[in-house]
Short mmCIF file of C-alpha atoms in Angstrom, two decimals:
data_model
loop_
_atom_site.label_atom_id
_atom_site.label_comp_id
_atom_site.label_asym_id
_atom_site.label_seq_id
_atom_site.Cartn_x
_atom_site.Cartn_y
_atom_site.Cartn_z
CA MET O 1 -12.40 -21.33 -36.69
CA SER O 2 -13.42 -24.83 -35.40
CA ASN O 3 -16.02 -25.02 -38.18
CA THR O 4 -17.64 -21.87 -36.81
CA THR O 5 -18.19 -18.89 -39.02
CA ILE O 6 -17.14 -15.59 -37.50
CA ALA O 7 -19.75 -13.06 -38.41
CA LEU O 8 -18.95 -9.46 -39.21
CA VAL O 9 -20.77 -6.98 -37.02
CA ASP O 10 -21.17 -3.24 -37.23
CA GLU O 11 -20.70 -2.67 -33.51
CA ILE O 12 -18.72 -4.26 -30.68
CA ARG O 13 -18.38 -3.54 -26.97
CA LEU O 14 -14.94 -3.90 -25.43
CA LEU O 15 -14.13 -2.94 -21.83
CA ALA O 16 -17.42 -1.00 -21.61
CA LEU O 17 -16.46 1.01 -24.71
CA THR O 18 -18.87 0.68 -27.63
CA MET O 19 -17.20 0.98 -31.04
CA ASN O 20 -18.61 0.78 -34.55
CA LYS O 21 -16.83 0.20 -37.84
CA ARG O 22 -16.64 3.95 -38.52
CA LEU O 23 -15.39 4.79 -35.00
CA THR O 24 -17.93 7.56 -34.49
CA PHE O 25 -18.57 6.51 -30.85
CA ILE O 26 -22.09 7.92 -31.06
CA ALA O 27 -23.54 4.68 -29.67
CA HIS O 28 -21.11 4.76 -26.74
CA VAL O 29 -22.04 8.34 -25.81
CA SER O 30 -25.74 7.52 -26.16
CA LYS O 31 -25.48 4.55 -23.77
CA ALA O 32 -23.43 6.56 -21.29
CA CYS O 33 -25.99 9.38 -21.34
CA LYS O 34 -28.85 6.93 -20.76
CA LYS O 35 -27.02 5.34 -17.82
CA ALA O 36 -26.27 8.72 -16.27
CA ALA O 37 -29.85 9.90 -16.93
CA ASN O 38 -31.27 6.92 -15.01
CA ILE O 39 -29.08 7.81 -12.04
CA TYR O 40 -30.14 11.44 -12.28
CA LYS O 41 -33.84 10.46 -12.36
CA GLY O 42 -33.41 8.55 -9.11
CA ILE O 43 -31.75 11.57 -7.55
CA ALA O 44 -34.51 13.87 -8.84
CA ILE O 45 -37.18 11.66 -7.23
CA ALA O 46 -35.29 11.67 -3.93
CA THR O 47 -35.04 15.45 -3.96
CA LYS O 48 -38.81 15.79 -4.30
CA VAL O 49 -39.39 13.64 -1.22
CA THR O 50 -36.80 15.45 0.90
CA TRP O 51 -37.72 18.99 -0.22
CA GLY O 52 -34.71 19.07 -2.51
CA LEU O 53 -31.00 18.66 -1.99
CA SER O 54 -28.77 21.69 -1.63
CA PRO O 55 -27.12 23.02 -4.81
CA GLU O 56 -23.67 22.12 -3.51
CA ILE O 57 -24.70 18.51 -2.86
CA MET O 58 -26.21 18.26 -6.35
CA ARG O 59 -22.99 19.60 -7.81
CA THR O 60 -20.95 17.13 -5.78
CA ILE O 61 -23.11 14.23 -7.00
CA TYR O 62 -22.69 15.41 -10.58
CA VAL O 63 -18.91 15.74 -10.33
CA ALA O 64 -18.42 12.48 -8.41
CA VAL O 65 -21.00 10.22 -10.12
CA ILE O 66 -22.51 11.50 -13.35
CA GLU O 67 -19.45 13.13 -14.91
CA PRO O 68 -17.15 10.08 -14.51
CA ILE O 69 -19.79 7.88 -16.19
CA LEU O 70 -19.98 10.19 -19.18
CA MET O 71 -16.23 10.68 -19.40
CA TYR O 72 -15.28 7.00 -19.26
CA ALA O 73 -12.62 6.29 -21.92
CA SER O 74 -12.94 9.88 -23.12
CA ARG O 75 -9.43 9.82 -24.56
CA ALA O 76 -10.66 7.32 -27.15
CA TRP O 77 -13.75 9.24 -28.26
CA VAL O 78 -12.61 12.84 -27.74
CA PRO O 79 -12.81 13.60 -31.53
CA ALA O 80 -16.53 12.79 -31.37
CA ALA O 81 -17.09 15.49 -28.73
CA SER O 82 -16.99 18.15 -31.44
CA LYS O 83 -19.81 16.55 -33.46
CA LEU O 84 -23.20 18.21 -33.25
CA GLY O 85 -25.13 15.01 -32.48
CA VAL O 86 -22.85 14.07 -29.60
CA ARG O 87 -22.91 17.59 -28.19
CA LYS O 88 -26.72 17.61 -28.23
CA MET O 89 -26.82 14.41 -26.18
CA LEU O 90 -24.34 15.78 -23.66
CA VAL O 91 -26.13 19.13 -23.46
CA ALA O 92 -29.55 17.55 -22.90
CA LEU O 93 -28.32 15.66 -19.85
CA GLN O 94 -26.11 18.38 -18.42
CA ARG O 95 -28.80 21.05 -18.66
CA SER O 96 -31.18 19.05 -16.46
CA VAL O 97 -28.52 18.57 -13.81
CA ALA O 98 -27.39 22.20 -13.99
CA LEU O 99 -30.94 23.46 -13.45
CA LYS O 100 -31.23 21.28 -10.34
CA ALA O 101 -27.84 22.41 -9.08
CA CYS O 102 -28.62 26.13 -9.36
CA ARG O 103 -32.38 25.82 -8.65
CA ALA O 104 -33.34 27.81 -11.72
CA TYR O 105 -36.49 27.79 -13.88
CA ARG O 106 -36.67 25.59 -16.96
CA THR O 107 -36.62 28.66 -19.18
CA VAL O 108 -33.06 29.48 -18.07
CA SER O 109 -30.56 28.94 -20.87
CA LEU O 110 -27.90 26.25 -20.73
CA HIS O 111 -24.98 28.67 -20.52
CA SER O 112 -26.58 30.63 -17.67
CA ALA O 113 -27.33 27.44 -15.74
CA LEU O 114 -23.76 26.19 -16.19
CA ILE O 115 -22.33 29.50 -14.95
CA LEU O 116 -24.62 29.59 -11.91
CA SER O 117 -23.86 25.96 -11.03
CA ARG O 118 -20.12 26.37 -11.74
CA LEU O 119 -20.01 23.52 -14.24
CA LEU O 120 -17.93 23.24 -17.39
CA PRO O 121 -19.67 22.15 -20.64
CA LEU O 122 -19.11 18.44 -21.11
CA ASP O 123 -17.57 18.68 -24.57
CA ILE O 124 -14.99 21.12 -23.21
CA ARG O 125 -14.53 18.99 -20.08
CA VAL O 126 -13.73 15.96 -22.25
CA ARG O 127 -11.11 17.88 -24.22
CA GLU O 128 -9.66 19.30 -21.01
CA ALA O 129 -9.23 15.85 -19.47
CA THR O 130 -7.56 14.60 -22.65
CA TRP O 131 -5.19 17.56 -22.81
CA LEU O 132 -4.21 17.18 -19.15
CA SER O 133 -3.56 13.49 -19.68
CA GLU O 134 -1.31 14.21 -22.66
CA VAL O 135 0.51 17.00 -20.84
CA LYS O 136 1.26 14.64 -17.95
CA ARG O 137 2.86 12.33 -20.52
CA ARG O 138 5.05 15.23 -21.66
CA LYS O 139 3.30 15.63 -24.98
CA HIS O 140 3.08 19.05 -26.61
CA VAL O 141 -0.59 20.05 -26.92
CA ARG O 142 -0.51 23.05 -29.24
CA ASP O 143 -0.77 26.28 -27.22
CA VAL O 144 -2.95 25.01 -24.38
CA CYS O 145 -0.30 25.75 -21.75
CA ALA O 146 1.64 28.44 -23.60
CA ASP O 147 1.06 31.03 -20.85
CA ARG O 148 2.55 28.99 -18.01
CA GLU O 149 5.50 26.76 -17.25
CA LEU O 150 4.62 23.16 -16.49
CA GLU O 151 6.45 20.98 -14.03
CA SER O 152 7.50 17.73 -15.69
CA PRO O 153 9.38 14.64 -14.49
CA VAL O 154 13.16 14.72 -14.91
CA ASP O 155 14.82 11.79 -16.63
CA PHE O 156 17.24 9.81 -14.51
CA CYS O 157 20.09 10.54 -16.91
CA GLU O 158 19.55 14.28 -16.46
CA LEU O 159 19.77 14.21 -12.66
CA PRO O 160 23.01 15.50 -11.10
CA HIS O 161 25.60 13.05 -9.87
CA PRO O 162 25.02 12.06 -6.21
CA ALA O 163 28.48 13.40 -5.34
CA HIS O 164 27.45 16.85 -6.60
CA VAL O 165 24.15 17.02 -4.74
CA LEU O 166 24.07 19.61 -1.96
CA GLU O 167 24.10 17.84 1.39
CA LEU O 168 21.55 19.09 3.90
CA GLU O 169 22.75 19.06 7.47
CA PHE O 170 20.53 18.78 10.51
CA GLU O 171 20.92 18.69 14.25
CA SER O 172 18.77 17.12 16.92
CA VAL O 173 18.16 19.69 19.66
CA GLU O 174 17.33 18.21 23.05
CA ASP O 175 18.00 21.15 25.35
CA LEU O 176 16.42 24.54 24.58
CA ASP O 177 18.64 26.54 26.89
CA PRO O 178 19.34 30.23 26.05
CA THR O 179 22.80 29.41 24.69
CA THR O 180 21.42 26.87 22.22
CA MET O 181 18.60 29.17 21.17
CA ASP O 182 21.05 32.01 20.50
CA ARG O 183 23.32 29.70 18.50
CA LEU O 184 20.48 28.45 16.32
CA ALA O 185 18.70 31.79 16.00
CA ILE O 186 17.77 32.79 12.46
CA VAL O 187 19.27 36.12 11.46
CA GLY O 188 16.90 38.27 9.45
CA PRO O 189 13.17 38.12 8.80
CA ASN O 190 11.13 34.97 9.45
CA ILE O 191 8.52 34.16 6.81
CA TYR O 192 5.81 31.57 7.43
CA SER O 193 3.55 30.23 4.69
CA ASP O 194 0.44 28.10 4.55
CA GLY O 195 -1.95 26.85 1.89
CA SER O 196 -5.60 25.87 1.83
CA LEU O 197 -7.81 23.86 -0.50
CA ILE O 198 -11.54 24.39 0.09
CA GLU O 199 -14.25 23.40 -2.40
CA GLY O 200 -11.75 23.23 -5.24
CA LYS O 201 -10.37 26.71 -4.51
CA VAL O 202 -6.69 27.05 -3.63
CA GLY O 203 -5.25 29.89 -1.57
CA ALA O 204 -1.94 30.81 0.04
CA ALA O 205 -1.01 33.04 2.97
CA LEU O 206 2.31 34.57 4.00
CA LYS O 207 3.30 36.20 7.28
CA GLU O 208 6.57 38.03 7.98
CA TRP O 209 8.14 38.58 11.40
CA ARG O 210 11.09 40.86 12.18
CA ASP O 211 12.72 41.01 15.61
CA GLY O 212 9.77 39.20 17.15
CA VAL O 213 7.20 41.62 15.70
CA LYS O 214 4.85 40.90 12.82
CA SER O 215 5.84 43.21 9.97
CA GLY O 216 3.49 42.10 7.21
CA ASN O 217 1.08 39.50 5.89
CA SER O 218 -0.70 38.70 2.64
CA ALA O 219 -3.27 36.23 1.29
CA ASP O 220 -3.62 35.36 -2.39
CA ARG O 221 -5.85 33.21 -4.58
CA LEU O 222 -4.03 30.60 -6.68
CA GLN O 223 -5.08 28.70 -9.78
CA SER O 224 -7.41 25.78 -9.13
CA PHE O 225 -4.85 23.27 -10.45
CA SER O 226 -2.33 24.30 -7.76
CA THR O 227 -1.62 22.12 -4.74
CA VAL O 228 -1.35 23.16 -1.10
CA PHE O 229 2.18 21.76 -0.78
#
């Protein structure tokens, strides 16, 4: 091309994704681990000066900063996450962060540190992100979600005709006189619900009222992927 010879290379970098001719992505994971490790070292130095950050702050830094760096373009290199060499690189970095997050001794095993710090192993986290991405695109991912029904978008052609859609009526009430209140009174029990999302944990609460008296209430823990709406 223009009297210039195009050389063949064993490795290229495209959109911050390092690929080799065999598509092993080992070089990409290695560079991502080094970049995340440098950030972690800076955090570790800061914790020594300030008598250490709290475990929850360390976990937040890991989830918000270190994990996204390691999981960049993970859909492309997810097959490499099952290789022993890649898993060793991910484990070496994650163990250091997990020990800081749970304030444990260096002799604590990786699995114990991950449980105490409430972190998911990176190789499993990469596969989880890939599966969720494929499920959102309505792809069947083996039996990952066999035990639950997933909500998926409805095609426009499958929606009911606008003429057959139930029309919801409403009324603007300006005067709350006794006659209006009696006319709009709800017959039967009144049930109020509310949801909460705190530190990644989702909960729901219900309260039932009958004849102006509270007759029951309940609070339940929901799956972490649930929303509060």
